[in-house]
């Protein structure tokens, strides 16, 4: 049996044959040490620990104020970068610049990130596909490829209407199909020369974000059986580095 104790905080109670387990945000359980959970909430600290275990991470800097971050624009203006909150935000507050940003858009991205926390990270952008590994103990149980939130044009309706239609569609395979139309999505479209009123061509796929979190409308494609063993080894090594049982 399951009971949603706190939907906003994603806190669930699981019961089976008299045994009770509590799970928060899918992977925080009683099997993990409190220190591991607190560590993984801090992206900058997690990166530092991974690097100590010879696991490469994107270069970046941590900023505690808007002024600090904007003063460092000169460093990031010549390269693609990612601006995001340092603490978990379920994919919110993230701006990905696949090309070097101009100062105005960089400032927007910084303001958006600070909306979700008192510390932000500005990191180098590394192109490639996005995969998530589920590690339980010493086993990689599942691997999924993440695809960003998107809509497909019909040549008639603007992006805004397509988002409304997709968000309202019911599907057992997409229980988390909400796609927002906030500042992050607007900035992403602007970076690609579009707005919510743009009418995409028929069959044209338009992404609403660069990050691919399911909680922000992304899709997950099962790749468990095809991922190369070397990536499984990296996932296990990363989980062990932070002492995580569920990761």
Tab-separated table of C-alpha atoms in Angstrom:
chain	number	residue	atom	x	y	z
A	1	UNK	CA	0.000	0.000	0.000
A	2	UNK	CA	1.152	3.537	-0.580
A	3	UNK	CA	0.094	6.819	0.921
A	4	UNK	CA	1.161	10.273	-0.222
A	5	UNK	CA	2.035	12.016	3.034
A	6	UNK	CA	3.083	15.328	1.452
A	7	UNK	CA	2.552	15.754	-2.282
A	8	UNK	CA	4.432	19.050	-2.555
A	9	UNK	CA	7.482	17.596	-0.811
A	10	UNK	CA	7.134	14.256	-2.669
A	11	UNK	CA	6.996	12.292	0.602
A	12	UNK	CA	5.489	8.799	0.393
A	13	UNK	CA	4.688	6.052	2.934
A	14	UNK	CA	4.991	2.442	1.703
A	15	UNK	CA	3.490	-0.474	3.646
A	16	UNK	CA	3.782	-4.213	3.010
A	17	UNK	CA	3.120	-7.122	5.403
A	18	UNK	CA	3.480	-4.928	8.464
A	19	UNK	CA	6.705	-3.268	7.291
A	20	UNK	CA	6.722	0.483	6.765
A	21	UNK	CA	9.185	2.554	4.727
A	22	UNK	CA	9.208	6.289	4.063
A	23	UNK	CA	10.603	7.658	0.791
A	24	UNK	CA	11.225	11.303	-0.054
A	25	UNK	CA	11.748	12.576	-3.610
A	26	UNK	CA	12.098	9.021	-4.969
A	27	UNK	CA	15.587	8.235	-3.606
A	28	UNK	CA	15.871	9.471	-0.008
A	29	UNK	CA	15.236	6.498	2.279
A	30	UNK	CA	16.081	5.156	5.740
A	31	UNK	CA	18.769	3.007	4.089
A	32	UNK	CA	20.937	6.044	3.407
A	33	UNK	CA	22.965	7.915	5.990
A	34	UNK	CA	21.707	11.407	6.773
A	35	UNK	CA	25.138	12.785	5.853
A	36	UNK	CA	24.916	11.276	2.360
A	37	UNK	CA	21.524	12.862	1.749
A	38	UNK	CA	22.663	16.287	2.964
A	39	UNK	CA	25.821	16.014	0.866
A	40	UNK	CA	23.912	15.191	-2.324
A	41	UNK	CA	21.653	18.200	-1.783
A	42	UNK	CA	24.691	20.412	-2.329
A	43	UNK	CA	25.764	20.239	-5.992
A	44	UNK	CA	29.077	22.047	-5.467
A	45	UNK	CA	30.052	19.785	-2.555
A	46	UNK	CA	29.015	16.663	-4.480
A	47	UNK	CA	31.188	17.744	-7.422
A	48	UNK	CA	34.157	18.249	-5.112
A	49	UNK	CA	33.786	14.748	-3.672
A	50	UNK	CA	33.383	13.171	-7.112
A	51	UNK	CA	36.522	14.926	-8.318
A	52	UNK	CA	38.414	13.524	-5.321
A	53	UNK	CA	37.411	10.065	-6.614
A	54	UNK	CA	38.695	10.866	-10.124
A	55	UNK	CA	35.213	11.318	-11.626
A	56	UNK	CA	35.268	14.333	-13.997
A	57	UNK	CA	32.683	17.077	-13.532
A	58	UNK	CA	32.032	20.359	-15.388
A	59	UNK	CA	34.278	23.261	-14.410
A	60	UNK	CA	32.392	25.988	-12.617
A	61	UNK	CA	32.081	28.497	-9.804
A	62	UNK	CA	29.751	28.911	-6.838
A	63	UNK	CA	28.214	32.340	-6.183
A	64	UNK	CA	26.386	33.554	-3.093
A	65	UNK	CA	25.262	36.901	-4.489
A	66	UNK	CA	23.914	38.342	-7.719
A	67	UNK	CA	26.714	40.919	-7.763
A	68	UNK	CA	29.417	38.238	-7.562
A	69	UNK	CA	27.888	36.268	-10.416
A	70	UNK	CA	27.429	39.273	-12.711
A	71	UNK	CA	30.971	40.467	-12.012
A	72	UNK	CA	32.211	37.167	-13.431
A	73	UNK	CA	30.363	37.562	-16.734
A	74	UNK	CA	33.611	38.487	-18.460
A	75	UNK	CA	34.840	34.937	-17.791
A	76	UNK	CA	31.745	33.267	-19.260
A	77	UNK	CA	30.989	35.562	-22.188
A	78	UNK	CA	33.277	33.641	-24.548
A	79	UNK	CA	31.954	30.147	-23.900
A	80	UNK	CA	28.715	28.197	-23.555
A	81	UNK	CA	27.630	27.785	-19.949
A	82	UNK	CA	24.933	26.580	-17.564
A	83	UNK	CA	23.421	28.693	-14.770
A	84	UNK	CA	21.549	26.806	-12.032
A	85	UNK	CA	20.684	26.751	-8.304
A	86	UNK	CA	23.212	24.941	-6.111
A	87	UNK	CA	20.525	23.052	-4.231
A	88	UNK	CA	17.910	20.707	-5.754
A	89	UNK	CA	15.072	22.462	-7.545
A	90	UNK	CA	13.516	19.590	-9.557
A	91	UNK	CA	14.934	21.043	-12.755
A	92	UNK	CA	13.667	24.572	-12.097
A	93	UNK	CA	15.781	27.697	-12.306
A	94	UNK	CA	18.195	26.225	-14.863
A	95	UNK	CA	19.311	28.088	-17.988
A	96	UNK	CA	21.532	26.375	-20.551
A	97	UNK	CA	23.444	28.544	-23.001
A	98	UNK	CA	24.602	26.310	-25.854
A	99	UNK	CA	26.321	29.393	-27.310
A	100	UNK	CA	28.181	32.171	-25.449
A	101	UNK	CA	25.503	34.401	-23.815
A	102	UNK	CA	25.209	38.155	-24.058
A	103	UNK	CA	25.240	40.136	-20.810
A	104	UNK	CA	21.491	40.833	-20.712
A	105	UNK	CA	20.506	37.179	-21.070
A	106	UNK	CA	23.194	36.065	-18.633
A	107	UNK	CA	21.762	38.517	-16.096
A	108	UNK	CA	18.265	37.078	-16.669
A	109	UNK	CA	19.588	33.550	-16.095
A	110	UNK	CA	21.296	34.596	-12.853
A	111	UNK	CA	18.100	36.223	-11.569
A	112	UNK	CA	16.066	33.116	-12.416
A	113	UNK	CA	18.524	30.812	-10.621
A	114	UNK	CA	18.561	32.962	-7.475
A	115	UNK	CA	14.772	32.700	-7.370
A	116	UNK	CA	15.254	29.073	-6.269
A	117	UNK	CA	18.015	29.473	-3.691
A	118	UNK	CA	20.686	31.601	-2.040
A	119	UNK	CA	23.568	30.005	-3.982
A	120	UNK	CA	23.998	29.373	-7.693
A	121	UNK	CA	26.479	27.586	-9.936
A	122	UNK	CA	27.798	28.800	-13.273
A	123	UNK	CA	29.407	25.879	-15.116
A	124	UNK	CA	30.812	25.058	-18.515
A	125	UNK	CA	28.258	23.569	-20.935
A	126	UNK	CA	29.111	20.068	-22.121
A	127	UNK	CA	27.054	18.910	-25.134
A	128	UNK	CA	25.671	15.391	-25.302
A	129	UNK	CA	22.710	13.226	-24.366
A	130	UNK	CA	21.345	13.143	-20.814
A	131	UNK	CA	21.030	9.812	-19.001
A	132	UNK	CA	19.911	8.955	-15.483
A	133	UNK	CA	21.130	5.836	-13.665
A	134	UNK	CA	19.270	4.262	-10.742
A	135	UNK	CA	21.748	2.626	-8.366
A	136	UNK	CA	20.498	0.477	-5.481
A	137	UNK	CA	23.311	-0.943	-3.376
A	138	UNK	CA	25.963	-2.276	-5.737
A	139	UNK	CA	23.696	-2.724	-8.760
A	140	UNK	CA	22.593	-0.410	-11.565
A	141	UNK	CA	18.896	-1.273	-11.663
A	142	UNK	CA	17.761	1.023	-14.474
A	143	UNK	CA	18.974	3.589	-16.986
A	144	UNK	CA	16.840	6.143	-18.802
A	145	UNK	CA	17.605	8.664	-21.506
A	146	UNK	CA	16.090	12.046	-20.729
A	147	UNK	CA	14.529	14.181	-23.454
A	148	UNK	CA	13.671	17.868	-22.818
A	149	UNK	CA	10.086	19.115	-22.687
A	150	UNK	CA	8.866	19.719	-26.227
A	151	UNK	CA	5.859	20.181	-28.502
A	152	UNK	CA	5.319	19.328	-32.165
A	153	UNK	CA	4.004	22.021	-34.470
A	154	UNK	CA	0.913	21.691	-36.681
A	155	UNK	CA	1.591	24.761	-38.848
A	156	UNK	CA	-1.464	26.535	-37.426
A	157	UNK	CA	-1.291	27.040	-33.668
A	158	UNK	CA	1.308	28.989	-31.649
A	159	UNK	CA	3.602	27.265	-29.161
A	160	UNK	CA	1.471	28.502	-26.267
A	161	UNK	CA	-1.597	26.578	-27.481
A	162	UNK	CA	0.460	23.454	-28.185
A	163	UNK	CA	1.817	23.495	-24.630
A	164	UNK	CA	-1.677	23.896	-23.167
A	165	UNK	CA	-2.919	20.945	-25.229
A	166	UNK	CA	-0.032	18.657	-24.286
A	167	UNK	CA	-0.170	19.526	-20.605
A	168	UNK	CA	-3.870	18.778	-20.515
A	169	UNK	CA	-3.569	15.425	-22.295
A	170	UNK	CA	-4.039	12.362	-20.093
A	171	UNK	CA	-1.740	9.403	-20.568
A	172	UNK	CA	-0.758	6.545	-18.265
A	173	UNK	CA	2.747	6.710	-19.744
A	174	UNK	CA	3.156	10.419	-18.907
A	175	UNK	CA	1.989	10.992	-15.328
A	176	UNK	CA	4.292	14.043	-15.031
A	177	UNK	CA	3.443	15.765	-18.302
A	178	UNK	CA	3.247	19.340	-17.004
A	179	UNK	CA	5.176	21.832	-19.156
A	180	UNK	CA	5.517	25.312	-17.731
A	181	UNK	CA	5.382	28.634	-19.532
A	182	UNK	CA	7.446	30.680	-17.129
A	183	UNK	CA	10.623	32.735	-17.286
A	184	UNK	CA	12.889	29.726	-17.960
A	185	UNK	CA	10.857	28.554	-20.938
A	186	UNK	CA	10.492	32.092	-22.290
A	187	UNK	CA	14.261	32.662	-22.133
A	188	UNK	CA	14.943	29.303	-23.804
A	189	UNK	CA	12.618	30.190	-26.688
A	190	UNK	CA	14.179	33.654	-26.941
A	191	UNK	CA	17.638	32.094	-27.263
A	192	UNK	CA	16.309	30.178	-30.279
A	193	UNK	CA	14.619	33.191	-31.870
A	194	UNK	CA	11.090	32.263	-30.812
A	195	UNK	CA	8.374	33.155	-28.320
A	196	UNK	CA	5.180	31.508	-27.067
A	197	UNK	CA	3.358	33.142	-29.979
A	198	UNK	CA	5.606	31.585	-32.633
A	199	UNK	CA	3.779	29.159	-34.962
A	200	UNK	CA	6.045	26.149	-35.651
A	201	UNK	CA	5.876	24.389	-39.009
A	202	UNK	CA	3.898	21.180	-39.238
A	203	UNK	CA	5.960	18.327	-37.779
A	204	UNK	CA	8.604	20.677	-36.309
A	205	UNK	CA	9.709	19.752	-32.772
A	206	UNK	CA	10.256	22.724	-30.478
A	207	UNK	CA	11.975	22.241	-27.123
A	208	UNK	CA	10.844	24.391	-24.205
A	209	UNK	CA	13.933	23.799	-22.086
A	210	UNK	CA	17.456	22.534	-22.523
A	211	UNK	CA	17.423	20.528	-19.271
A	212	UNK	CA	15.456	17.304	-19.419
A	213	UNK	CA	14.000	16.724	-15.949
A	214	UNK	CA	10.749	14.763	-16.055
A	215	UNK	CA	9.390	17.140	-13.402
A	216	UNK	CA	9.601	19.987	-15.930
A	217	UNK	CA	7.890	18.072	-18.743
A	218	UNK	CA	10.741	15.914	-20.047
A	219	UNK	CA	10.420	12.340	-21.291
A	220	UNK	CA	12.276	9.259	-20.049
A	221	UNK	CA	13.220	6.470	-22.494
A	222	UNK	CA	14.326	3.125	-21.032
A	223	UNK	CA	17.918	2.283	-22.018
A	224	UNK	CA	18.746	-0.222	-19.289
A	225	UNK	CA	19.561	-3.093	-21.637
A	226	UNK	CA	21.720	-1.165	-24.115
A	227	UNK	CA	23.956	1.078	-22.016
A	228	UNK	CA	27.659	0.179	-22.152
A	229	UNK	CA	29.100	-1.467	-18.996
A	230	UNK	CA	31.734	1.259	-18.584
A	231	UNK	CA	29.000	3.803	-17.817
A	232	UNK	CA	27.524	1.459	-15.225
A	233	UNK	CA	30.938	1.364	-13.550
A	234	UNK	CA	31.052	5.173	-13.397
A	235	UNK	CA	27.553	5.295	-11.858
A	236	UNK	CA	28.485	2.758	-9.169
A	237	UNK	CA	31.712	4.622	-8.432
A	238	UNK	CA	29.828	7.926	-8.111
A	239	UNK	CA	27.220	6.477	-5.728
A	240	UNK	CA	29.966	4.921	-3.592
A	241	UNK	CA	31.841	8.240	-3.477
A	242	UNK	CA	28.985	9.874	-1.566
A	243	UNK	CA	28.041	6.756	0.410
A	244	UNK	CA	24.614	6.456	-1.206
A	245	UNK	CA	22.592	3.235	-1.160
A	246	UNK	CA	19.741	4.618	-3.270
A	247	UNK	CA	21.070	6.996	-5.890
